[in-house]
Short mmCIF file of C-alpha atoms and ligand atoms in Angstrom, two decimals:
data_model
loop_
_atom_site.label_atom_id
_atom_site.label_comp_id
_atom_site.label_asym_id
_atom_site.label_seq_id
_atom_site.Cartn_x
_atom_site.Cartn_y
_atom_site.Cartn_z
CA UNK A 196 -14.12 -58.01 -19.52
CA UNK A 197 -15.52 -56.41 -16.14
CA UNK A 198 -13.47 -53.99 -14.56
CA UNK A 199 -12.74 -54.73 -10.88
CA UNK A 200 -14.58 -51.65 -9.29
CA UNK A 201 -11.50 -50.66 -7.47
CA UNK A 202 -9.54 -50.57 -10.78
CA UNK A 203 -12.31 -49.01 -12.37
CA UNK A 204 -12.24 -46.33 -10.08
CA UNK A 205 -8.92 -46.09 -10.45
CA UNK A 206 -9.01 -45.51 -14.50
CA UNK A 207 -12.13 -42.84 -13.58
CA UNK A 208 -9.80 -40.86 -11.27
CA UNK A 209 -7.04 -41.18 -13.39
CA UNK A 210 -9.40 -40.12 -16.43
CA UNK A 211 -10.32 -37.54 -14.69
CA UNK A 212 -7.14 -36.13 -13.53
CA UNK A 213 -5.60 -36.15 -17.18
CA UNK A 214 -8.51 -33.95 -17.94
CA UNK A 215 -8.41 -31.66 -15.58
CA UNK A 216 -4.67 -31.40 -15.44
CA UNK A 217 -5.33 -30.39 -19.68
CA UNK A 218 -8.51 -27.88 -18.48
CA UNK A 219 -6.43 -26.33 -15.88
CA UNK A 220 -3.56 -26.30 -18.84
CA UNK A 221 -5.83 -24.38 -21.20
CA UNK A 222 -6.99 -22.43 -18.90
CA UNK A 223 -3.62 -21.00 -17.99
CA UNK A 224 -2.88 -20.56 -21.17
CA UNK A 225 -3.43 -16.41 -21.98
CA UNK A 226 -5.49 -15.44 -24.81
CA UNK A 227 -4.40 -12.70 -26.48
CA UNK A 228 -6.34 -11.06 -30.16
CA UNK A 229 -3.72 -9.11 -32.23
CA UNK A 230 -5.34 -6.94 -35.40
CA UNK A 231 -3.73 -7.04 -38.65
CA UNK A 232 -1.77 -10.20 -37.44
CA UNK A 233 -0.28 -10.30 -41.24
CA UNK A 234 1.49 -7.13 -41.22
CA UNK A 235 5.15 -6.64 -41.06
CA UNK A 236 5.00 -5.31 -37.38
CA UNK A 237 2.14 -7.54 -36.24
CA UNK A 238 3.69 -10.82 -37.81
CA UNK A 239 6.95 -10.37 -35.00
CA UNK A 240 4.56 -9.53 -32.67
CA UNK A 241 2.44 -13.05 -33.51
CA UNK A 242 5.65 -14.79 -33.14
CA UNK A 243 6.62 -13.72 -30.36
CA UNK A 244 3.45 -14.52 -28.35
CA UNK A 245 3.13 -18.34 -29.66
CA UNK A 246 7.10 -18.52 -28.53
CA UNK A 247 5.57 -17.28 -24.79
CA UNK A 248 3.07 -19.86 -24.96
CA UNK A 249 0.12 -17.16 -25.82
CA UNK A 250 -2.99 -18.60 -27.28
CA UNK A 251 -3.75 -15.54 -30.46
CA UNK A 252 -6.26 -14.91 -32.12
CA UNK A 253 -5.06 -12.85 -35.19
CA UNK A 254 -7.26 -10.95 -37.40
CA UNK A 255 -6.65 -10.57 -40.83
CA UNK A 256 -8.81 -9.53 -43.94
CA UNK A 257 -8.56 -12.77 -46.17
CA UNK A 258 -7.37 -15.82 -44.68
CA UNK A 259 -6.79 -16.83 -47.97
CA UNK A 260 -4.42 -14.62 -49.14
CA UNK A 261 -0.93 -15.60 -49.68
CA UNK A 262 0.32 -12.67 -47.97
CA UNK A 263 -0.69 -14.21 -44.74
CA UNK A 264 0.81 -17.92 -45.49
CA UNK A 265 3.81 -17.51 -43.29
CA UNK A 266 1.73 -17.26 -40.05
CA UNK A 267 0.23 -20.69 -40.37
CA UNK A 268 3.87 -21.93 -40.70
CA UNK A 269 5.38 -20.09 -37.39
CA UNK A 270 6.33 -22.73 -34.40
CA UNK A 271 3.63 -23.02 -32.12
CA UNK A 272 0.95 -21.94 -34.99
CA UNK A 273 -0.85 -24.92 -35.29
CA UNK A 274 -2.10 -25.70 -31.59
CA UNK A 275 -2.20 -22.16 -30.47
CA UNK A 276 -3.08 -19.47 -33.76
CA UNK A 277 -6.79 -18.87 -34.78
CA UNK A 278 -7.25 -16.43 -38.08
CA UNK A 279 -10.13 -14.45 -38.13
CA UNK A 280 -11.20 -12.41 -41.10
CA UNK A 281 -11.91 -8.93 -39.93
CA UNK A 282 -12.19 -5.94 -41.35
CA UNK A 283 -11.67 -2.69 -38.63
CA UNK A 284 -14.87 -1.60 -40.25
CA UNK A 285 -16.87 -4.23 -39.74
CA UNK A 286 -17.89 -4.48 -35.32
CA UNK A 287 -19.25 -7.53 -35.85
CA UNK A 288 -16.45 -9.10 -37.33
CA UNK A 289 -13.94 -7.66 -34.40
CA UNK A 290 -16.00 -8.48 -31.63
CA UNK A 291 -15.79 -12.08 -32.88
CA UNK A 292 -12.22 -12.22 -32.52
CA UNK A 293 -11.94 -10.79 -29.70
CA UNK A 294 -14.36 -12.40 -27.59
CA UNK A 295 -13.06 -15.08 -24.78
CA UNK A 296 -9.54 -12.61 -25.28
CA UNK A 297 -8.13 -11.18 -21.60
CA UNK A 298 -6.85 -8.24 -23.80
CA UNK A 299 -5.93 -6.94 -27.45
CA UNK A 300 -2.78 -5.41 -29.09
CA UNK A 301 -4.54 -3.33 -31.74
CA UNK A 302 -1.84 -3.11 -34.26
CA UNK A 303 -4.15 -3.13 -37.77
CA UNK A 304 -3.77 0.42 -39.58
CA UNK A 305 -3.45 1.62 -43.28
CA UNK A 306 0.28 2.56 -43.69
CA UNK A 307 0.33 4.08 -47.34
CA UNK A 308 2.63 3.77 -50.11
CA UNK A 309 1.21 6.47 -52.22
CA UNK A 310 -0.65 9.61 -51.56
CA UNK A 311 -4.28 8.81 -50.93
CA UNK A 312 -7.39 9.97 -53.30
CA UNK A 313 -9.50 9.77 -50.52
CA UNK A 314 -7.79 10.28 -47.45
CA UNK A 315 -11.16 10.35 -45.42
CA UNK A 316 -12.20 6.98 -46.44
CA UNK A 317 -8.66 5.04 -47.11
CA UNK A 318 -6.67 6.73 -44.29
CA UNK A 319 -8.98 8.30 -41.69
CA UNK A 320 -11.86 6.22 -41.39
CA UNK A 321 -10.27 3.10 -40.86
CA UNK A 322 -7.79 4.46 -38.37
CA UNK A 323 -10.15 6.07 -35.82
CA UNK A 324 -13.32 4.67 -36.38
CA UNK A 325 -11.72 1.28 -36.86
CA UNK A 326 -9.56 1.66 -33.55
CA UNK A 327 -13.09 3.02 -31.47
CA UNK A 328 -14.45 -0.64 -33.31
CA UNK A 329 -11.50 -2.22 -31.75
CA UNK A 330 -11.85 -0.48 -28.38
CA UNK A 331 -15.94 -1.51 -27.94
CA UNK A 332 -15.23 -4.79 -28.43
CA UNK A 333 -12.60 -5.08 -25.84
CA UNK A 334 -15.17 -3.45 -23.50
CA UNK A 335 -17.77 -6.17 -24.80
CA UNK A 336 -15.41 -8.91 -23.90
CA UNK A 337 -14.30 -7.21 -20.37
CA UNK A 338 -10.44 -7.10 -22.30
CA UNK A 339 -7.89 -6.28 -19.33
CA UNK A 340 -5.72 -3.96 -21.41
CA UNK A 341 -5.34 -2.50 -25.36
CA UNK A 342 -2.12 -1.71 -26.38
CA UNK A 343 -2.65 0.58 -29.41
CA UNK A 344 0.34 0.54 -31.66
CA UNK A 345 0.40 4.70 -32.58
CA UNK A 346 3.55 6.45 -34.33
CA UNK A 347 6.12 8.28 -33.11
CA UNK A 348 4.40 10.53 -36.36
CA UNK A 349 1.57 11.19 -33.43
CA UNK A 350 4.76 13.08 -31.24
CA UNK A 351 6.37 14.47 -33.60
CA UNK A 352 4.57 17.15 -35.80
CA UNK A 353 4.46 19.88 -33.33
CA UNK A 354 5.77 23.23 -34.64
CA UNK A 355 5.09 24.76 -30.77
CA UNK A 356 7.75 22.35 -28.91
CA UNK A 357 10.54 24.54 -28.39
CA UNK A 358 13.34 23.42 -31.23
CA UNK A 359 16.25 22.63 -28.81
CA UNK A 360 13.87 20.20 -26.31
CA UNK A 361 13.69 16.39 -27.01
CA UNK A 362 10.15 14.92 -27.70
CA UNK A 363 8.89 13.35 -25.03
CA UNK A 364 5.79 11.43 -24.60
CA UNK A 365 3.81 14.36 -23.61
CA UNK A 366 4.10 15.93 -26.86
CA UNK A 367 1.35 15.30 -29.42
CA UNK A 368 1.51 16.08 -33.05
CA UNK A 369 -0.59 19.29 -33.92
CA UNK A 370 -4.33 18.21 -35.60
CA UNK A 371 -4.61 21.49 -37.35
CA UNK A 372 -1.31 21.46 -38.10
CA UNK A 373 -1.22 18.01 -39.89
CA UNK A 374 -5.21 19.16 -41.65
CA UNK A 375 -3.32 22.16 -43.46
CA UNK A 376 -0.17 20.27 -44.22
CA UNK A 377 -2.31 17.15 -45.60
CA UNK A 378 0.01 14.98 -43.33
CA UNK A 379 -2.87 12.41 -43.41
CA UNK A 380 -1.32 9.70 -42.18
CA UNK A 381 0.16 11.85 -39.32
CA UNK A 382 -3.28 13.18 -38.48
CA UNK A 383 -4.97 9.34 -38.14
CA UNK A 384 -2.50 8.42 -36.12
CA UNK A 385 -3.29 11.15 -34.11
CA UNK A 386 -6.76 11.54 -34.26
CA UNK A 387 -6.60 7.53 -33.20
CA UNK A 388 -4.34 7.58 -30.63
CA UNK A 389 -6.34 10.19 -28.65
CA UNK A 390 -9.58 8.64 -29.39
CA UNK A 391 -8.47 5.41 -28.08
CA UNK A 392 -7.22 7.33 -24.44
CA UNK A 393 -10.58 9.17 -24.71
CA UNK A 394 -12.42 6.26 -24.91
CA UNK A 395 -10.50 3.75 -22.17
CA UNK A 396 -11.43 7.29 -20.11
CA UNK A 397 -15.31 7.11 -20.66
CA UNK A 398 -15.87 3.81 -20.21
CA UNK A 399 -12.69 2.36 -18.04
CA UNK A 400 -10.95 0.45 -20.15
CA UNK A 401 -7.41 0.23 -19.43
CA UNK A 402 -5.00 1.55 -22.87
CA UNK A 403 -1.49 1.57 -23.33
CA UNK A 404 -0.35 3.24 -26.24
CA UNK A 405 3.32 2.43 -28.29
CA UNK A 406 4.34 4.93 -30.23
CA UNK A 407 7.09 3.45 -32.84
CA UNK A 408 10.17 4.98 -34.96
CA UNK A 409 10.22 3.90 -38.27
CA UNK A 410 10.78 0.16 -38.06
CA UNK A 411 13.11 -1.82 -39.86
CA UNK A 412 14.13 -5.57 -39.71
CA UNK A 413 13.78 -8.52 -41.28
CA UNK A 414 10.68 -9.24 -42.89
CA UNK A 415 8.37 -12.94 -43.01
CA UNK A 416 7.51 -12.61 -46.79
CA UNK A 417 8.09 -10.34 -50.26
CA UNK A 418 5.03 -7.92 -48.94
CA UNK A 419 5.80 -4.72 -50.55
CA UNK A 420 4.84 -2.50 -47.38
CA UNK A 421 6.05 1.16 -46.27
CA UNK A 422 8.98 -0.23 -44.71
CA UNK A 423 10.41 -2.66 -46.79
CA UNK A 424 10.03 0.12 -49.45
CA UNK A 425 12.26 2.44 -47.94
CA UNK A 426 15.07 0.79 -47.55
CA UNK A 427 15.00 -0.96 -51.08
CA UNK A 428 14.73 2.52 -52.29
CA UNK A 429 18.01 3.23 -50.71
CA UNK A 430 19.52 0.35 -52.22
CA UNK A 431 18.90 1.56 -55.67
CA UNK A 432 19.78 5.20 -55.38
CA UNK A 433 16.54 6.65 -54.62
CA UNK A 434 14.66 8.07 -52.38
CA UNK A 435 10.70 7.00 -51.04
CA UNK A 436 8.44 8.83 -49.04
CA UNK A 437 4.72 9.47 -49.40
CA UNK A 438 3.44 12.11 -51.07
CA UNK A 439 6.30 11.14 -53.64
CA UNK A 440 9.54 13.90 -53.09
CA UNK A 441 10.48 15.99 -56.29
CA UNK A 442 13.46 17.63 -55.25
CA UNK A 443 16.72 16.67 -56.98
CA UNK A 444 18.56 15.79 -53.89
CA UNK A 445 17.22 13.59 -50.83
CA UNK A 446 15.84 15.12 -47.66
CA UNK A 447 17.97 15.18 -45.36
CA UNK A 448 15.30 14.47 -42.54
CA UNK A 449 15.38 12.87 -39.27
CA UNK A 450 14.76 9.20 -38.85
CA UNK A 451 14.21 7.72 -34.98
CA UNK A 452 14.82 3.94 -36.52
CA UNK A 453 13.87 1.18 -34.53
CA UNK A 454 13.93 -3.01 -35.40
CA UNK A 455 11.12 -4.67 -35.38
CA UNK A 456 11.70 -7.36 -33.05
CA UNK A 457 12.47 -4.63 -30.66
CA UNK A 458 9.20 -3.49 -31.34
CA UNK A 459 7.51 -6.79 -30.87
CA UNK A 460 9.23 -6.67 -27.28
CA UNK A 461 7.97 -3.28 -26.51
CA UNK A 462 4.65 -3.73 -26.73
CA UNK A 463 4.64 -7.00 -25.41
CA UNK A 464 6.01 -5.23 -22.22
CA UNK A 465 3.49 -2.66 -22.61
CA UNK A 466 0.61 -5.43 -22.36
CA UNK A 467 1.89 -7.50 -19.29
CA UNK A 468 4.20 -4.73 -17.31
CA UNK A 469 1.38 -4.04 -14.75
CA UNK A 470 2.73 -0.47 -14.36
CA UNK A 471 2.60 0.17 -17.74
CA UNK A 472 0.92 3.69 -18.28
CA UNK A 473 -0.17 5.91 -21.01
CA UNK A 474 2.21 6.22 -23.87
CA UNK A 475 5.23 4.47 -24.48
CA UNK A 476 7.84 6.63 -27.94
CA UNK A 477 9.49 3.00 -29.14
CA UNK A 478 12.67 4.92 -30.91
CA UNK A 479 16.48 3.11 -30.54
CA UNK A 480 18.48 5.41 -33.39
CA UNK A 481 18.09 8.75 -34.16
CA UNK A 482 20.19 9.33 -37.98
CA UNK A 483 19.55 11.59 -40.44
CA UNK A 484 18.85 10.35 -44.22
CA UNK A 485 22.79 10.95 -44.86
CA UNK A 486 24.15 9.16 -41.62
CA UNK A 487 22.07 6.35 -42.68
CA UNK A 488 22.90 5.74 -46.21
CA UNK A 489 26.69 6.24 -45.17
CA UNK A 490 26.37 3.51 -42.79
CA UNK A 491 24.28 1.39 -45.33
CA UNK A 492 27.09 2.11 -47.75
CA UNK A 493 30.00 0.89 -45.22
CA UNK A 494 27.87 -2.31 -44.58
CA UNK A 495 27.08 -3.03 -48.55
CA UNK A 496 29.45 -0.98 -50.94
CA UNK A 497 27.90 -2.69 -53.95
CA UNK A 498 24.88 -1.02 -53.94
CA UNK A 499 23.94 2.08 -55.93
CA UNK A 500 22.99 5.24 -53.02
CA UNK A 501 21.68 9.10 -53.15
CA UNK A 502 24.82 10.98 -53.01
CA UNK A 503 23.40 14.68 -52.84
CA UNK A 504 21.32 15.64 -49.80
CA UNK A 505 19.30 18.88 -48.56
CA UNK A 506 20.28 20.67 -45.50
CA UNK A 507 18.72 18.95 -42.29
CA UNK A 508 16.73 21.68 -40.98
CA UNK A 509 14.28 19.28 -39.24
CA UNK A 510 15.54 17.60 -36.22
CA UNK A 511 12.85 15.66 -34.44
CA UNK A 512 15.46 13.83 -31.92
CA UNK A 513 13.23 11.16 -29.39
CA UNK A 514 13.71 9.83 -25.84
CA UNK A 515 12.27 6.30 -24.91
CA UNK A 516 13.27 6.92 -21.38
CA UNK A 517 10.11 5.88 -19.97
CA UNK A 518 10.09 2.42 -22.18
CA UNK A 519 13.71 1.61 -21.14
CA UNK A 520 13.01 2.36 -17.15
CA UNK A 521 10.35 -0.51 -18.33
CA UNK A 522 13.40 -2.79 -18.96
CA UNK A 523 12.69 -2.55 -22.95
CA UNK A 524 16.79 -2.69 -24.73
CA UNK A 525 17.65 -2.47 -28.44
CA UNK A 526 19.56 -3.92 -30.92
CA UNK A 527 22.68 -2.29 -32.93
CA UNK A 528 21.60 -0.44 -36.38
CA UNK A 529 24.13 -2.66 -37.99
CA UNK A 530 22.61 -5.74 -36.73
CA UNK A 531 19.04 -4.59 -37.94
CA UNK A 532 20.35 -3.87 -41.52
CA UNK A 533 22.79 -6.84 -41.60
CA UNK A 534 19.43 -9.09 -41.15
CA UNK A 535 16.90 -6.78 -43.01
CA UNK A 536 19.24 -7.40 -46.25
CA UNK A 537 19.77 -10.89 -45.33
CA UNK A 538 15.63 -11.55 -45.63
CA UNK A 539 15.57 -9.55 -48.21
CA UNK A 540 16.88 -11.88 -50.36
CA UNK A 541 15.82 -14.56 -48.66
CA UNK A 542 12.32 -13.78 -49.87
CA UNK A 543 13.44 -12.38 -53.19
CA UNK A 544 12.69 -8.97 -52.36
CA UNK A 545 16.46 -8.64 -53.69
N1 LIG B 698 6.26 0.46 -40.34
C1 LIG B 698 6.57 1.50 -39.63
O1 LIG B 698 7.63 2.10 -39.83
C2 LIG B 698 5.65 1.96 -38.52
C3 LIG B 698 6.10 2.98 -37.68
C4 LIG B 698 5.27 3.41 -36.63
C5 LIG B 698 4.04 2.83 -36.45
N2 LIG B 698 3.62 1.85 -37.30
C6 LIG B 698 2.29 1.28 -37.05
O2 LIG B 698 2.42 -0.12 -36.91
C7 LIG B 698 1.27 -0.75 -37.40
C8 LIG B 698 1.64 -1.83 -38.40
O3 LIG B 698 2.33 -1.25 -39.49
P1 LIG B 698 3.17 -2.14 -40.51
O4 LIG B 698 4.39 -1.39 -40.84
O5 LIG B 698 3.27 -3.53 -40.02
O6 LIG B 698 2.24 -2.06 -41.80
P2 LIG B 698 1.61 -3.20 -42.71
O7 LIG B 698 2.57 -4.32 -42.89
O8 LIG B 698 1.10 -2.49 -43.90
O9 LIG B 698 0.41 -3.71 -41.82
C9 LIG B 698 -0.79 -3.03 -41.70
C10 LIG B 698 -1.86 -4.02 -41.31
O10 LIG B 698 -3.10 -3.33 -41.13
C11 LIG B 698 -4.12 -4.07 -41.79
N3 LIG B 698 -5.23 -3.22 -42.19
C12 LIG B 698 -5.20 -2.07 -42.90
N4 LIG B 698 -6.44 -1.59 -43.08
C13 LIG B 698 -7.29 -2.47 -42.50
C14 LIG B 698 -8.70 -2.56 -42.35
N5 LIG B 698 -9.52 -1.64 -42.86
N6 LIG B 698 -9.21 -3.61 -41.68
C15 LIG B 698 -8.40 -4.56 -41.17
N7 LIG B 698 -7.05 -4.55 -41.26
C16 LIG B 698 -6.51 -3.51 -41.92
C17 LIG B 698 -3.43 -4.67 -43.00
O11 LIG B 698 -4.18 -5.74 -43.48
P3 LIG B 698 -4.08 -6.23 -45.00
O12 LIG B 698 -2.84 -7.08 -45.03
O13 LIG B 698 -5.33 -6.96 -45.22
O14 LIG B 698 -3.93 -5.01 -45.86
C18 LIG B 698 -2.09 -5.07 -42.40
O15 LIG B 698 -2.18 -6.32 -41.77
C19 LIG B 698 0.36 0.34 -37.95
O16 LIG B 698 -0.58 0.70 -36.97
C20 LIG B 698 1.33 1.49 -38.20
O17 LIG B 698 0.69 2.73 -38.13
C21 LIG B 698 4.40 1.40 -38.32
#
């Protein structure tokens, strides 16, 4: 059957409209690349972004790997999550990722759960030269802003800041300091943070930096990772930290804890806060070992904990002034352990 060519006009214009109503749709729709999208930290972050309506690409090193099974399954996954396998090594792999992206939360990083052999290659490498792989690319793809997701271990190891002053974002950990301590981990966090504020420098690329506590929270899946390990050590009596601790009783150290949904928040706000400006410490609670485990102990009395502890002789107490005048808020402790524990055993991890 003809068309009348009124009607068919019609059905063109209305054809059209429908697809430039979905153009203009994808169009507004923000594309954002997040590295190591399978991590603990970068999985909340993932979420969080599809729940906004963000179009990610995540990179992760083997698509295939079970470990990396629960992003497929988040809401908003299937229309609006491409996995890319990258390695921070490998440019060519990044830059494909990242390409068509208006900016990158650069969150991929080895956090170790035993002393290195080769802290060069495993540790240092893939921090620094893997976050100036990062950083090109974004430059390549005209990227409006990084956020690179540091440590609040890049504030903290500075024996010069005077002992009774809290750590602010304007102090940096020592480099020589961390070399002849073999605080590896401390020093490529370091090294990478100020490479990345080096390089936005040279070439004009706008970075934010987000320097996190040690994060806690409920976890997507039974990944063994730094954090997870922690607090499972707790659970059972002991005591983790890497290199391994041989003293009889705990360190009684300082812990800035913060949850990781908080986290996600933070640097979300670091990415699309237009005022947003060099580095951002993301710490909510700052305990020492023993005030933790006590609280742990009120919360879940049937689990074995460390009873003796060292003296504290460390304390490495953190604002985030300048994220809260952001608008970034945390959660309770309580509420972060209540629902670490809870996924926990959700996932089997206990
Ligand atoms: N957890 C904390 O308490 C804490 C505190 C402060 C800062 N941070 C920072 O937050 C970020 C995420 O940490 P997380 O706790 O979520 O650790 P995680 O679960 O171990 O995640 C680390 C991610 O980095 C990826 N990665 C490591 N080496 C890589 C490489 N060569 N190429 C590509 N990807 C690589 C890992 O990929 P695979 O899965 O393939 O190994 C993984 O997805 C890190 O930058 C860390 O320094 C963490």
């Amino acid at each position: 059957m003809k068309h009348h060519p009124a009607i068919c006009f019609g059905l063109v214009n209305q054809q059209e409209h429908k697809t430039q109503g979905r153009i203009a749709m994808e169009m507004e729709k923000r594309k954002i690349c997040v590295t190591g999208a399978g991590g603990f930290v970068a999985s909340w972050i993932v979420k969080l972004l599809l729940s906004k309506g963000y179009v990610v690409h995540g990179t992760v090193r083997d698509p295939d790997d079970d470990k990396n099974a629960h992003l497929t399954k988040l809401d908003g996954a299937s229309d609006n999550l491409k996995l890319f396998k990258a390695n921070l090594l490998d440019y060519d792999s990044l830059r494909s990722a990242i390409m068509g992206c208006e900016g990158v939360l650069h969150v991929a990083c080895p956090v170790p759960t035993s002393a290195p052999a080769d802290p060069e290659v495993e540790l240092l490498e893939p921090a620094i030269k893997g976050t100036l792989n990062v950083l090109r690319a974004c430059s390549d793809a005209h990227a409006k802003r990084v956020v690179y997701v540091s440590s609040i271990s890049a504030v903290l190891l500075n024996p010069g800041w005077p002992k009774d002053r809290v750590k602010d974002e304007s102090c940096w950990s020592d480099k020589e300091h961390c070399r002849a301590t073999e605080r590896w981990y401390v020093l490529a966090k370091t090294e990478a943070e100020s490479a990345a504020f080096e390089y936005g420098k040279q070439k004009g690329l706008d970075v934010v930096s987000v320097n996190p506590g040690y994060v806690l929270g409920p976890v997507m899946n039974p990944s063994l990772v730094f954090s997870t390990l922690v607090l499972l050590n707790f659970l059972q009596g002991k005591y983790f930290d890497v290199p391994p601790v041989l003293e009889s009783c705990a360190p009684n150290k300082f812990w800035s804890v913060v949850d990781v949904r908080d986290v996600a928040d933070a640097i979300l706000m670091a990415y699309e806060k237009l005022e947003a400006e060099g580095r951002y410490i993301c710490t909510a609670h700052n305990v020492t070992t023993k005030e933790w485990v006590e609280k742990m102990k009120r919360l879940y009395p049937e689990f074995t904990y460390l009873d003796k502890f060292a003296e504290c002789d460390f304390d490495s107490r953190t604002s985030s002034e300048k994220l809260q005048k952001l608008g970034w808020t945390y959660r309770p402790m309580e509420e972060t352990m209540v629902d670490s524990i809870q996924s926990f055993r959700e996932v089997g991890l206990l």
